[in-house]
Coordinates of C-alpha atoms and ligand atoms in Angstrom, one line a residue:
Chain L
X1 CA -9.4 34.1 -17.0
X2 CA -10.5 30.5 -17.5
X3 CA -10.0 27.8 -14.8
X4 CA -8.3 25.4 -17.2
X5 CA -6.6 26.4 -20.5
X6 CA -5.0 24.1 -23.0
X7 CA -3.2 25.8 -25.8
X8 CA -1.9 24.2 -29.0
X9 CA -1.2 20.9 -27.1
X10 CA 0.3 18.2 -29.1
X11 CA 1.3 14.7 -28.0
X12 CA 2.8 11.9 -30.1
X13 CA 3.2 8.2 -29.3
X14 CA 5.9 7.2 -31.7
X15 CA 4.4 7.9 -35.1
X16 CA 0.8 8.4 -33.8
X17 CA -0.3 11.9 -33.1
X18 CA -2.7 11.2 -30.2
X19 CA -3.4 14.9 -29.5
X20 CA -3.0 17.2 -32.4
X21 CA -2.6 21.0 -31.7
X22 CA -5.6 21.0 -29.4
X23 CA -6.8 24.2 -27.7
X24 CA -9.8 24.7 -25.4
X25 CA -10.6 26.2 -22.1
X26 CA -13.0 25.4 -19.3
X27 CA -14.7 28.1 -17.3
X28 CA -15.2 28.1 -13.6
X29 CA -18.5 26.5 -12.6
X30 CA -19.4 24.8 -15.8
X31 CA -19.8 21.2 -16.9
X32 CA -17.7 20.7 -20.0
X33 CA -17.9 17.4 -21.9
X34 CA -15.5 15.9 -24.4
X35 CA -17.0 13.5 -26.9
X36 CA -15.6 11.6 -29.8
X37 CA -15.1 8.1 -31.2
X38 CA -12.8 5.6 -29.5
X39 CA -9.2 6.4 -30.0
X40 CA -9.9 10.1 -30.5
X41 CA -7.5 11.0 -27.7
X42 CA -10.0 12.0 -25.0
X43 CA -8.3 10.0 -22.2
X44 CA -5.0 11.2 -23.4
X45 CA -6.1 14.8 -22.8
X46 CA -6.9 13.8 -19.2
X47 CA -3.6 12.1 -18.8
X48 CA -1.9 15.2 -20.1
X49 CA -3.7 17.4 -17.5
X50 CA -2.7 14.8 -14.8
X51 CA 0.9 15.2 -16.0
X52 CA 1.3 11.5 -16.7
X53 CA 2.5 12.6 -20.2
X54 CA 4.4 15.7 -21.3
X55 CA 3.2 17.3 -24.5
X56 CA 5.8 17.9 -27.3
X57 CA 4.5 21.5 -27.4
X58 CA 1.7 23.7 -26.1
X59 CA 0.8 24.9 -22.7
X60 CA -1.6 23.7 -19.9
X61 CA -2.6 26.3 -17.3
X62 CA -4.8 25.7 -14.3
X63 CA -6.0 28.4 -12.0
X64 CA -3.1 30.6 -13.0
X65 CA -0.5 27.9 -12.6
X66 CA 1.6 26.4 -15.4
X67 CA 0.9 22.7 -14.9
X68 CA 3.7 21.7 -17.2
X69 CA 6.1 23.0 -14.6
X70 CA 4.7 20.6 -12.0
X71 CA 5.1 16.9 -11.5
X72 CA 2.2 14.5 -11.5
X73 CA 1.8 14.3 -7.8
X74 CA 1.5 18.1 -7.5
X75 CA -1.4 18.4 -9.8
X76 CA -3.8 17.2 -7.1
X77 CA -2.5 19.8 -4.7
X78 CA -3.8 22.6 -6.9
X79 CA -7.3 21.1 -6.8
X80 CA -7.5 18.8 -9.8
X81 CA -9.0 15.4 -9.1
X82 CA -9.9 12.6 -11.5
X83 CA -11.4 9.3 -12.2
X84 CA -10.1 6.7 -14.6
X85 CA -11.9 5.0 -17.5
X86 CA -10.8 1.6 -16.4
X87 CA -11.3 1.9 -12.6
X88 CA -8.0 2.4 -10.7
X89 CA -9.0 1.9 -7.1
X90 CA -6.8 0.6 -4.3
X91 CA -8.1 -3.0 -4.6
X92 CA -7.1 -4.4 -1.3
X93 CA -8.2 -1.5 0.9
X94 CA -11.7 -0.7 2.1
X95 CA -13.9 2.0 0.6
X96 CA -13.2 4.2 3.6
X97 CA -9.5 3.8 3.2
X98 CA -9.7 4.6 -0.5
X99 CA -11.5 7.9 0.3
X100 CA -9.1 8.7 3.0
X101 CA -6.2 8.5 0.5
X102 CA -8.1 11.3 -1.2
X103 CA -7.4 13.5 1.8
X104 CA -3.7 13.1 1.3
X105 CA -3.1 16.5 -0.2
X106 CA -4.4 18.1 3.0
X107 CA -1.9 16.2 5.1
X108 CA -0.4 18.4 7.8
X109 CA 1.4 15.7 9.7
X110 CA 4.8 14.2 9.1
X111 CA 6.6 10.9 9.7
X112 CA 7.4 11.5 13.3
X113 CA 4.0 12.9 14.4
X114 CA 2.4 9.9 12.7
X115 CA 4.8 7.4 14.2
X116 CA 3.7 8.6 17.7
X117 CA 0.1 9.3 16.5
X118 CA 0.2 12.6 18.4
X119 CA -3.1 14.5 19.3
X120 CA -2.7 16.7 16.3
X121 CA -2.6 13.6 14.0
X122 CA -5.7 12.3 15.8
X123 CA -7.4 15.6 15.2
X124 CA -6.5 15.6 11.6
X125 CA -7.7 12.1 11.1
X126 CA -11.1 12.9 12.7
X127 CA -11.4 15.9 10.4
X128 CA -10.6 13.8 7.4
X129 CA -13.2 11.3 8.6
X130 CA -15.9 13.9 8.9
X131 CA -15.1 15.2 5.4
X132 CA -15.2 11.7 3.9
X133 CA -18.4 10.8 5.7
X134 CA -20.2 13.7 4.0
X135 CA -19.2 12.4 0.7
X136 CA -20.3 8.9 1.7
X137 CA -23.7 10.3 2.5
X138 CA -23.8 12.4 -0.6
X139 CA -23.1 9.4 -2.9
X140 CA -25.1 6.8 -0.8
X141 CA -22.1 4.6 -0.1
X142 CA -22.9 3.9 3.6
X143 CA -23.5 0.2 3.0
X144 CA -20.0 -0.2 1.5
X145 CA -18.0 1.8 3.9
X146 CA -16.0 -1.1 5.4
X147 CA -16.0 -3.3 2.3
X148 CA -12.9 -4.1 0.4
X149 CA -12.9 -2.9 -3.2
X150 CA -11.9 -6.4 -4.5
X151 CA -15.4 -7.8 -3.8
X152 CA -17.5 -4.8 -5.0
X153 CA -19.7 -4.8 -8.1
X154 CA -18.7 -2.7 -11.1
X155 CA -21.3 0.0 -10.6
X156 CA -20.3 0.6 -7.0
X157 CA -16.7 0.9 -7.9
X158 CA -17.5 3.6 -10.4
X159 CA -19.2 5.6 -7.7
X160 CA -16.3 5.0 -5.2
X161 CA -13.9 6.5 -7.8
X162 CA -16.0 9.6 -8.0
X163 CA -16.2 9.7 -4.2
X164 CA -12.4 9.3 -3.8
X165 CA -11.9 12.2 -6.3
X166 CA -14.4 14.4 -4.3
X167 CA -12.6 13.5 -1.1
X168 CA -9.6 15.6 -2.3
X169 CA -11.9 18.6 -2.2
X170 CA -11.1 19.7 -5.7
X171 CA -11.8 22.8 -7.8
X172 CA -11.9 20.8 -11.0
X173 CA -13.2 17.2 -11.4
X174 CA -12.1 15.2 -14.4
X175 CA -14.5 12.3 -15.0
X176 CA -13.4 9.7 -17.7
X177 CA -16.5 8.0 -18.9
X178 CA -18.4 8.1 -15.6
X179 CA -21.4 6.2 -17.0
X180 CA -19.8 3.6 -19.2
X181 CA -20.9 0.1 -18.1
X182 CA -23.6 1.5 -15.8
X183 CA -27.2 0.4 -15.9
X184 CA -29.9 2.9 -16.9
X185 CA -30.8 3.6 -13.3
X186 CA -27.2 4.0 -12.3
X187 CA -26.7 6.4 -15.2
X188 CA -29.6 8.5 -14.0
X189 CA -28.1 8.6 -10.5
X190 CA -24.8 9.7 -12.0
X191 CA -26.5 12.4 -13.9
X192 CA -28.1 13.9 -10.8
X193 CA -24.8 13.6 -8.9
X194 CA -22.9 15.4 -11.5
X195 CA -25.5 18.2 -11.4
X196 CA -25.2 18.4 -7.6
X197 CA -21.4 18.3 -7.7
X198 CA -21.5 21.4 -9.9
X199 CA -24.5 23.2 -8.2
X200 CA -24.1 22.3 -4.5
X201 CA -20.4 21.8 -4.2
X202 CA -19.5 24.4 -6.8
X203 CA -17.0 22.1 -8.5
X204 CA -16.2 22.6 -12.2
X205 CA -16.6 19.3 -14.1
X206 CA -14.7 18.2 -17.2
X207 CA -15.9 14.9 -18.4
X208 CA -15.5 12.4 -21.2
X209 CA -18.7 10.6 -22.0
X210 CA -20.3 8.6 -24.8
X211 CA -23.8 8.6 -23.5
X212 CA -25.3 11.6 -25.4
X213 CA -28.3 11.7 -23.2
X214 CA -26.1 12.3 -20.2
X215 CA -23.9 14.7 -22.1
X216 CA -26.8 16.9 -23.3
X217 CA -28.5 16.6 -19.9
X218 CA -25.7 18.0 -17.7
X219 CA -23.2 19.8 -19.8
X220 CA -23.0 23.5 -20.7
X221 CA -20.5 23.1 -23.5
X222 CA -19.2 20.1 -25.5
X223 CA -16.0 19.6 -27.4
X224 CA -16.1 17.0 -30.1
X225 CA -12.7 15.4 -31.0
X226 CA -11.5 13.1 -33.7
X227 CA -8.0 11.9 -34.3
X228 CA -6.6 14.1 -31.5
X229 CA -8.0 17.3 -33.1
X230 CA -10.9 19.5 -32.4
X231 CA -14.0 18.9 -34.6
X232 CA -16.5 21.3 -33.0
X233 CA -17.1 23.2 -29.8
X234 CA -20.4 24.6 -28.6
X235 CA -23.6 23.8 -26.8
X236 CA -24.7 20.2 -26.8
X237 CA -27.3 20.8 -29.5
X238 CA -24.9 22.8 -31.7
X239 CA -22.3 20.1 -31.5
X240 CA -24.8 17.3 -32.2
X241 CA -26.0 19.0 -35.4
X242 CA -22.5 19.9 -36.6
X243 CA -21.9 18.3 -40.0
X244 CA -18.3 17.5 -39.2
X245 CA -19.4 15.6 -36.1
X246 CA -22.1 13.7 -37.8
X247 CA -19.6 12.7 -40.5
X248 CA -17.1 11.5 -37.9
X249 CA -19.7 9.4 -36.2
X250 CA -21.7 8.1 -39.1
X251 CA -19.2 8.3 -42.0
X252 CA -19.6 10.3 -45.1
X253 CA -23.1 10.0 -46.7
X254 CA -22.7 9.1 -50.3
Chain B
X1 CA -21.5 -13.7 14.7
X2 CA -19.9 -10.9 16.6
X3 CA -21.1 -7.5 15.3
X4 CA -19.2 -4.4 16.2
X5 CA -21.5 -1.5 16.9
X6 CA -19.9 1.8 16.0
X7 CA -21.2 5.0 17.5
X8 CA -18.1 7.2 17.2
X9 CA -15.4 7.9 14.6
X10 CA -12.8 7.4 17.4
X11 CA -13.6 3.7 17.3
X12 CA -12.1 3.4 13.8
X13 CA -9.0 5.3 14.9
X14 CA -8.2 2.9 17.7
X15 CA -6.0 0.0 16.7
X16 CA -8.5 -2.5 18.1
X17 CA -12.0 -3.0 16.9
X18 CA -13.7 -3.4 20.3
X19 CA -13.1 -4.5 23.9
X20 CA -13.1 -8.1 22.9
X21 CA -10.3 -7.7 20.5
X22 CA -8.3 -5.5 22.9
X23 CA -8.6 -8.1 25.6
X24 CA -7.3 -10.8 23.2
X25 CA -4.2 -8.7 22.5
X26 CA -3.7 -7.9 26.2
X27 CA -3.9 -11.6 27.1
X28 CA -1.3 -12.4 24.4
X29 CA 1.0 -9.8 25.8
X30 CA 0.4 -11.2 29.3
X31 CA 1.3 -14.7 28.1
X32 CA 4.5 -13.3 26.5
X33 CA 5.4 -11.7 29.8
X34 CA 4.7 -14.8 31.8
X35 CA 6.5 -17.1 29.4
X36 CA 10.0 -16.9 30.9
X37 CA 8.7 -18.0 34.3
X38 CA 7.0 -21.1 32.8
X39 CA 9.3 -22.4 30.0
X40 CA 12.8 -23.7 30.2
X41 CA 15.9 -21.8 29.0
X42 CA 16.1 -23.7 25.7
X43 CA 12.5 -22.9 24.8
X44 CA 12.9 -19.3 25.9
X45 CA 15.8 -19.0 23.4
X46 CA 13.5 -20.3 20.7
X47 CA 10.9 -17.7 21.6
X48 CA 13.5 -15.0 21.5
X49 CA 14.5 -16.2 18.1
X50 CA 10.9 -16.1 16.9
X51 CA 10.5 -12.5 18.1
X52 CA 13.7 -11.4 16.3
X53 CA 12.5 -13.0 13.1
X54 CA 9.1 -11.4 13.6
X55 CA 10.9 -8.0 13.9
X56 CA 12.8 -8.7 10.7
X57 CA 9.5 -9.8 9.1
X58 CA 7.9 -6.5 10.2
X59 CA 10.7 -4.7 8.5
X60 CA 10.2 -6.5 5.2
X61 CA 6.4 -6.3 5.6
X62 CA 6.5 -2.5 5.4
X63 CA 8.2 -2.7 2.0
X64 CA 6.8 -5.8 0.4
X65 CA 3.5 -6.3 2.2
X66 CA 2.3 -2.8 2.4
X67 CA 4.2 -0.9 -0.4
X68 CA 4.3 -3.8 -2.8
X69 CA 8.1 -3.7 -3.5
X70 CA 9.7 -7.1 -3.4
X71 CA 13.2 -7.3 -1.8
X72 CA 15.4 -10.3 -1.9
X73 CA 18.2 -8.3 -0.2
X74 CA 17.1 -7.7 3.3
X75 CA 19.8 -9.8 4.8
X76 CA 22.1 -7.0 3.8
X77 CA 20.2 -4.7 6.1
X78 CA 20.2 -7.2 8.9
X79 CA 24.0 -7.3 8.5
X80 CA 24.3 -3.5 8.4
X81 CA 22.2 -3.2 11.6
X82 CA 24.2 -5.9 13.3
X83 CA 27.7 -4.5 12.5
X84 CA 26.6 -0.9 13.1
X85 CA 25.4 -1.8 16.5
X86 CA 28.5 -3.8 17.5
X87 CA 31.0 -1.3 16.0
X88 CA 29.3 1.6 17.9
X89 CA 29.4 -0.4 21.1
X90 CA 33.0 -1.2 20.7
X91 CA 33.7 2.5 20.0
X92 CA 32.3 3.2 23.5
X93 CA 28.8 4.3 22.6
X94 CA 26.3 2.9 25.2
X95 CA 23.9 0.3 24.0
X96 CA 20.8 2.3 24.6
X97 CA 22.2 4.8 22.0
X98 CA 24.0 2.4 19.7
X99 CA 20.9 0.3 19.2
X100 CA 18.6 3.0 17.9
X101 CA 21.5 4.5 16.0
X102 CA 22.1 1.2 14.3
X103 CA 18.4 1.3 13.1
X104 CA 18.6 4.9 12.0
X105 CA 21.9 4.4 10.1
X106 CA 20.5 1.3 8.3
X107 CA 17.3 3.2 7.5
X108 CA 19.2 6.2 6.0
X109 CA 21.5 3.9 4.0
X110 CA 18.5 1.9 2.8
X111 CA 16.7 5.1 1.7
X112 CA 19.8 6.2 -0.3
X113 CA 20.0 2.8 -2.0
X114 CA 16.3 3.0 -2.7
X115 CA 16.5 6.1 -4.8
X116 CA 18.2 4.4 -7.8
X117 CA 16.8 0.9 -7.0
X118 CA 13.2 1.9 -7.0
X119 CA 13.2 2.9 -10.6
X120 CA 13.1 -0.8 -11.1
X121 CA 9.9 -2.7 -10.9
X122 CA 8.8 -6.2 -9.8
X123 CA 11.2 -8.9 -10.7
X124 CA 14.0 -6.5 -11.7
X125 CA 13.9 -4.9 -8.2
X126 CA 14.0 -8.3 -6.7
X127 CA 17.1 -9.2 -8.7
X128 CA 18.8 -5.9 -7.9
X129 CA 18.2 -6.2 -4.2
X130 CA 19.4 -9.8 -4.3
X131 CA 22.6 -8.7 -6.0
X132 CA 23.1 -6.3 -3.2
X133 CA 22.7 -9.0 -0.7
X134 CA 25.4 -11.0 -2.4
X135 CA 27.7 -8.0 -2.5
X136 CA 27.4 -7.4 1.2
X137 CA 29.3 -10.6 1.8
X138 CA 32.3 -9.2 -0.1
X139 CA 32.0 -5.8 1.4
X140 CA 32.2 -7.3 4.9
X141 CA 35.4 -9.1 3.9
X142 CA 36.9 -6.0 2.2
X143 CA 36.2 -3.8 5.3
X144 CA 38.0 -6.2 7.6
X145 CA 39.5 -3.6 9.9
X146 CA 36.0 -2.7 11.1
X147 CA 34.0 -5.9 10.5
X148 CA 36.6 -8.5 11.4
X149 CA 36.1 -10.0 7.9
X150 CA 36.0 -13.8 7.6
X151 CA 37.2 -14.1 11.2
X152 CA 34.0 -12.4 12.3
X153 CA 33.2 -10.7 15.6
X154 CA 31.9 -11.7 19.0
X155 CA 29.0 -9.8 20.5
X156 CA 29.9 -8.3 23.9
X157 CA 27.4 -8.3 26.7
X158 CA 25.4 -5.1 26.7
X159 CA 24.7 -2.6 29.3
X160 CA 21.1 -1.4 29.5
X161 CA 20.9 1.3 32.2
X162 CA 23.3 -0.5 34.4
X163 CA 21.9 -3.9 33.8
X164 CA 24.3 -6.3 32.1
X165 CA 22.5 -8.3 29.5
X166 CA 23.9 -11.3 27.8
X167 CA 22.0 -13.9 25.7
X168 CA 23.6 -16.8 27.5
X169 CA 24.2 -15.4 31.0
X170 CA 20.8 -13.6 31.3
X171 CA 18.4 -15.2 28.8
X172 CA 15.3 -13.9 30.6
X173 CA 16.5 -10.3 30.4
X174 CA 17.5 -10.7 26.8
X175 CA 14.1 -12.1 26.0
X176 CA 12.4 -9.0 27.7
X177 CA 14.7 -6.7 25.7
X178 CA 13.6 -8.3 22.5
X179 CA 10.0 -8.4 23.5
X180 CA 10.0 -4.7 24.4
X181 CA 11.6 -3.7 21.1
X182 CA 9.2 -5.8 19.2
X183 CA 6.2 -4.4 20.9
X184 CA 7.4 -0.8 20.5
X185 CA 8.1 -1.3 16.8
X186 CA 4.7 -3.0 16.3
X187 CA 2.9 0.0 18.0
X188 CA 4.8 2.4 15.7
X189 CA 3.9 0.3 12.7
X190 CA 0.2 0.3 13.7
X191 CA 0.3 4.1 14.1
X192 CA 1.8 4.6 10.7
X193 CA -0.8 2.4 9.1
X194 CA -3.7 4.4 10.6
X195 CA -2.2 7.7 9.4
X196 CA -1.7 9.2 5.9
X197 CA 1.8 7.7 5.4
X198 CA 0.6 4.1 5.9
X199 CA -2.3 4.7 3.5
X200 CA 0.0 6.2 0.9
X201 CA 2.1 3.0 1.1
X202 CA -1.0 0.9 0.4
X203 CA -2.0 3.4 -2.4
X204 CA 1.4 2.9 -4.1
X205 CA 1.1 -0.8 -3.7
X206 CA -2.4 -1.1 -5.3
X207 CA -2.2 1.6 -8.0
X208 CA 0.7 3.9 -8.7
X209 CA -1.2 6.0 -11.3
X210 CA -4.1 6.8 -9.0
X211 CA -1.9 7.3 -6.0
X212 CA -0.2 10.0 -8.1
X213 CA -3.5 11.5 -9.1
X214 CA -4.4 11.7 -5.4
X215 CA -1.3 13.7 -4.8
X216 CA 0.9 11.0 -3.4
X217 CA 4.5 11.4 -4.5
X218 CA 5.2 7.8 -5.6
X219 CA 9.0 8.0 -5.7
X220 CA 9.2 9.7 -2.3
X221 CA 6.7 7.3 -0.7
X222 CA 8.7 4.3 -1.9
X223 CA 11.9 5.8 -0.6
X224 CA 10.4 6.5 2.8
X225 CA 9.0 3.0 2.9
X226 CA 12.4 1.6 2.1
X227 CA 13.9 3.7 4.8
X228 CA 11.4 2.6 7.5
X229 CA 11.7 -1.0 6.3
X230 CA 15.5 -1.0 6.5
X231 CA 15.5 0.8 9.9
X232 CA 13.3 -2.0 11.5
X233 CA 15.4 -4.7 9.7
X234 CA 18.5 -3.0 11.1
X235 CA 17.1 -3.3 14.6
X236 CA 16.3 -6.9 14.0
X237 CA 19.9 -7.4 12.7
X238 CA 21.4 -5.8 15.8
X239 CA 19.4 -8.2 18.0
X240 CA 20.2 -11.1 15.8
X241 CA 23.9 -10.5 16.2
X242 CA 23.6 -10.3 19.9
X243 CA 21.5 -13.4 20.0
X244 CA 23.9 -15.4 17.7
X245 CA 26.9 -14.3 19.9
X246 CA 29.3 -14.6 17.0
X247 CA 28.9 -13.7 13.3
X248 CA 30.9 -13.2 10.2
X249 CA 30.4 -12.4 6.5
X250 CA 28.5 -15.6 6.0
X251 CA 25.9 -15.2 8.8
X252 CA 23.7 -12.9 6.8
X253 CA 23.8 -14.7 3.5
X254 CA 21.4 -14.3 0.6
X255 CA 19.7 -17.4 1.9
X256 CA 18.5 -15.4 4.9
X257 CA 17.1 -12.8 2.5
X258 CA 15.1 -15.4 0.6
X259 CA 13.9 -17.1 3.8
X260 CA 12.7 -13.7 5.1
X261 CA 10.7 -13.1 2.0
X262 CA 9.2 -16.6 2.1
X263 CA 8.4 -16.1 5.7
X264 CA 6.1 -13.1 5.2
X265 CA 4.5 -14.6 2.2
X266 CA 3.6 -17.7 4.2
X267 CA 2.5 -15.6 7.1
X268 CA 0.3 -13.4 5.0
X269 CA 1.4 -10.3 3.0
X270 CA 0.0 -7.0 4.0
X271 CA -0.7 -7.6 7.6
X272 CA 1.2 -7.2 10.8
X273 CA -0.2 -10.6 12.0
X274 CA 1.4 -12.2 9.0
X275 CA 5.0 -11.2 10.1
X276 CA 4.4 -12.9 13.5
X277 CA 2.7 -16.0 12.1
X278 CA 5.5 -16.4 9.5
X279 CA 8.1 -16.1 12.2
X280 CA 6.5 -18.8 14.2
X281 CA 6.7 -21.1 11.2
X282 CA 10.4 -20.2 10.6
X283 CA 11.3 -20.4 14.2
X284 CA 9.7 -23.8 15.0
X285 CA 10.2 -25.6 11.7
X286 CA 13.7 -26.9 12.6
X287 CA 12.4 -28.4 15.9
X288 CA 9.4 -29.8 14.2
X289 CA 11.5 -31.4 11.5
X290 CA 14.0 -33.0 13.9
X291 CA 11.1 -34.5 15.9
X292 CA 9.6 -35.7 12.6
X293 CA 12.9 -37.1 11.5
X294 CA 13.3 -39.1 14.7
X295 CA 9.8 -40.4 14.4
X296 CA 10.4 -41.4 10.8
X297 CA 13.7 -43.0 11.8
X298 CA 12.0 -45.0 14.5
X299 CA 9.3 -46.2 12.2
X300 CA 11.5 -47.3 9.3
X301 CA 14.0 -48.6 11.7
X302 CA 17.1 -46.9 10.3
X303 CA 19.4 -44.6 12.3
X304 CA 19.0 -40.9 11.9
X305 CA 19.8 -40.0 8.4
X306 CA 21.1 -36.5 7.8
X307 CA 19.7 -34.9 4.7
X308 CA 21.5 -31.6 3.8
X309 CA 19.2 -28.7 3.0
X310 CA 16.1 -30.6 4.2
X311 CA 14.8 -27.7 6.3
X312 CA 15.1 -25.2 3.4
X313 CA 13.5 -27.6 1.0
X314 CA 10.5 -28.2 3.2
X315 CA 10.2 -24.5 3.7
X316 CA 10.2 -24.0 -0.1
X317 CA 7.6 -26.7 -0.4
X318 CA 5.3 -25.0 2.2
X319 CA 5.8 -21.8 0.2
X320 CA 4.7 -23.4 -3.0
X321 CA 1.7 -24.9 -1.4
X322 CA 0.7 -21.5 0.0
X323 CA 1.2 -19.6 -3.3
X324 CA -0.9 -22.2 -5.1
X325 CA -3.7 -22.6 -2.6
X326 CA -3.6 -19.7 -0.2
X327 CA -2.0 -16.6 -1.6
X328 CA -3.2 -14.6 1.4
X329 CA -1.0 -16.7 3.7
X330 CA -1.7 -18.1 7.1
X331 CA -3.4 -14.9 8.2
X332 CA -5.7 -15.0 5.2
X333 CA -6.6 -18.6 5.9
X334 CA -7.4 -17.7 9.5
X335 CA -9.7 -14.9 8.3
X336 CA -11.5 -17.3 6.1
X337 CA -11.9 -19.9 8.9
X338 CA -13.1 -17.2 11.2
X339 CA -15.6 -15.9 8.7
X340 CA -16.9 -19.5 8.2
X341 CA -17.6 -19.8 11.9
X342 CA -19.1 -16.4 12.2
X343 CA -21.5 -16.9 9.2
X344 CA -22.2 -20.5 9.8
X345 CA -24.1 -22.0 7.9
X346 CA -24.2 -19.2 5.3
X347 CA -20.5 -19.1 4.1
X348 CA -20.3 -19.1 0.3
X349 CA -17.3 -20.7 -1.4
X350 CA -16.6 -17.7 -3.6
X351 CA -16.7 -15.2 -0.8
X352 CA -13.1 -14.4 -1.0
X353 CA -12.8 -14.9 -4.8
X354 CA -10.8 -12.3 -6.6
X355 CA -12.5 -10.3 -9.3
X356 CA -11.2 -10.1 -12.8
X357 CA -9.0 -7.0 -13.2
X358 CA -7.8 -5.2 -16.2
X359 CA -4.4 -5.8 -17.7
X360 CA -2.0 -3.2 -16.5
X361 CA -1.2 -2.1 -20.1
X362 CA -4.8 -1.3 -20.8
X363 CA -5.3 0.8 -17.8
X364 CA -4.4 4.3 -18.8
X365 CA -6.4 4.4 -22.0
Ligands
ADP1 N1 0.4 4.9 -23.6 C1 0.2 4.8 -24.9 N2 1.1 4.4 -25.8 C2 0.8 4.3 -27.1 N3 -0.3 4.7 -27.7 C3 -1.3 5.2 -26.8 C4 -1.1 5.3 -25.4 N4 -2.2 5.8 -24.9 C5 -3.1 6.0 -25.9 N5 -2.5 5.6 -27.1 C6 -3.2 5.8 -28.4 O1 -3.6 7.1 -28.5 C7 -4.9 7.2 -29.1 C8 -5.8 7.9 -28.3 O2 -6.2 7.1 -27.1 P1 -7.2 7.5 -26.0 O3 -6.9 8.9 -25.6 O4 -7.2 6.5 -25.0 O5 -8.6 7.5 -26.8 P2 -10.0 7.8 -26.2 O6 -10.5 9.0 -26.9 O7 -10.8 6.5 -26.6 O8 -10.0 7.9 -24.7 C9 -5.3 5.8 -29.4 O9 -4.9 5.5 -30.8 C10 -4.5 4.9 -28.5 O10 -4.2 3.7 -29.0
MG2 MG1 -10.7 6.8 -23.2

């Protein structure tokens, strides 16, 4: 059984079919990339998995659970974490606080124990902190730990988003254009991090990315989309040489 | 510049940064405890008033400052706390029970109101809560058998473990009661902020979509925030009623709601300090104005002219100045001044500048 399975998923925004009868599945332990021109519906696929939108038909299953039966805030509790194409951090909180929000799904305390900050809450907070510190070390964020997001450079924010997603301790990590807007060096870092996330942490990665160097460098399989539908699916080199993909990117050769 | 060295994660879990900051807070509490023995009865009354406003400010701060939901209706919850407290006392419930109950009742009612109201966003939520504040006036009149309607009610003196406390008869005791409640509420507030619930408030305030993606149930978090906010406001209302001595349907008007919101904006949204700083401005502004008026009267030679609504007008003016020049409020301004001194001479003008952010509508794409 695959970790994530989308079957015949369709979503319409008014007259526009953003995702058109799309099926694919992501296996445990792989890095799976989605490519396609702007407006192809890639981010919409992520938003469907996150349950921000409900498809008109089709099914989305994760780890044996029917995600369509869940609300958006429950998706994280099954072990799905994500980043956003246009960074969605908690602007007026520090990097550390942002990452600690990622621990929310492991919360064992309740209103009353937190109100009195009982020893069990204290213990939980220390554990959260230990977990988050490992991620800070992993992604080299030590220098920014106490900084507010509002003053951070773009490249750092992108990394903080990945860190916050990792703080949830996910099984599946959705990365929406992790390298867009990054410099060449930052993109190289991101590449090694994605590799390490898969190999060291054993987290399955589903990512949307335009940088084909990054895509063919880290991913096992690639799905090419256009107009909400599947164009091709296969290894990076298979997809890159697929005539339909070349046509979608370059236009029909006359 | 003072650098805090950290060697232990516990340091970040404590509410204070280091021994220096802790001693500042302890000195502040010591001053507050010594105050009744130094100042006269009039000034002590003013201090009590400031503390009650600070408590109400803390209540609204939970909702608006930390969860990002504007409310122009919090006077309704002041009223609810005030009436609940007095009605329970009149029914024979001892104050030490009636007071926390008044908070809990207000909190629960607030949470129930929140469930439909919180589907509204921004300005629409503000308008809906404001409408509620206006409605409460009528509700108090309509429920006259319990509330005394237009005729109002008088606050009895209260019995705290055998000690009779009355705002006029025993102002020092009343001050300590208010101080104690304010300190306890502040400590609870600090605890929530350093725990998952407080962080989920901030998450909802700054980005609902990513709060959701992190597993925060946005609707539930908002309802809890509304409940906590109303409970604290209810406690403040109960004290406000006892402090005023007499109150009726007009005591907790929508003007109080607006003043409360202005107060925390001026003090600084999103910080506990802001509630206290705002309360100091609200509490002492009337005194300051009457002194200023006498002074102006003496200079221009005329007798004291009474200008209706002057206080509220000046207050609005201060608010506009803050929104234009210091959106982070008095507390934000203080942080900047402190940073300036700490970094002297290396402070840069754009240090606190906000970064361009995306339009909300573009965000999900
Ligand atoms: N919330 C929305 N309302 C209406 N149309 C949308 C919405 N989100 C996306 N779309 C449209 O759906 C299509 C796919 O968008 P998207 O998934 O963001 O593409 P991309 O592949 O570039 O990430 C686009 O035509 C976009 O304009
Ligand atoms: Mg996109």
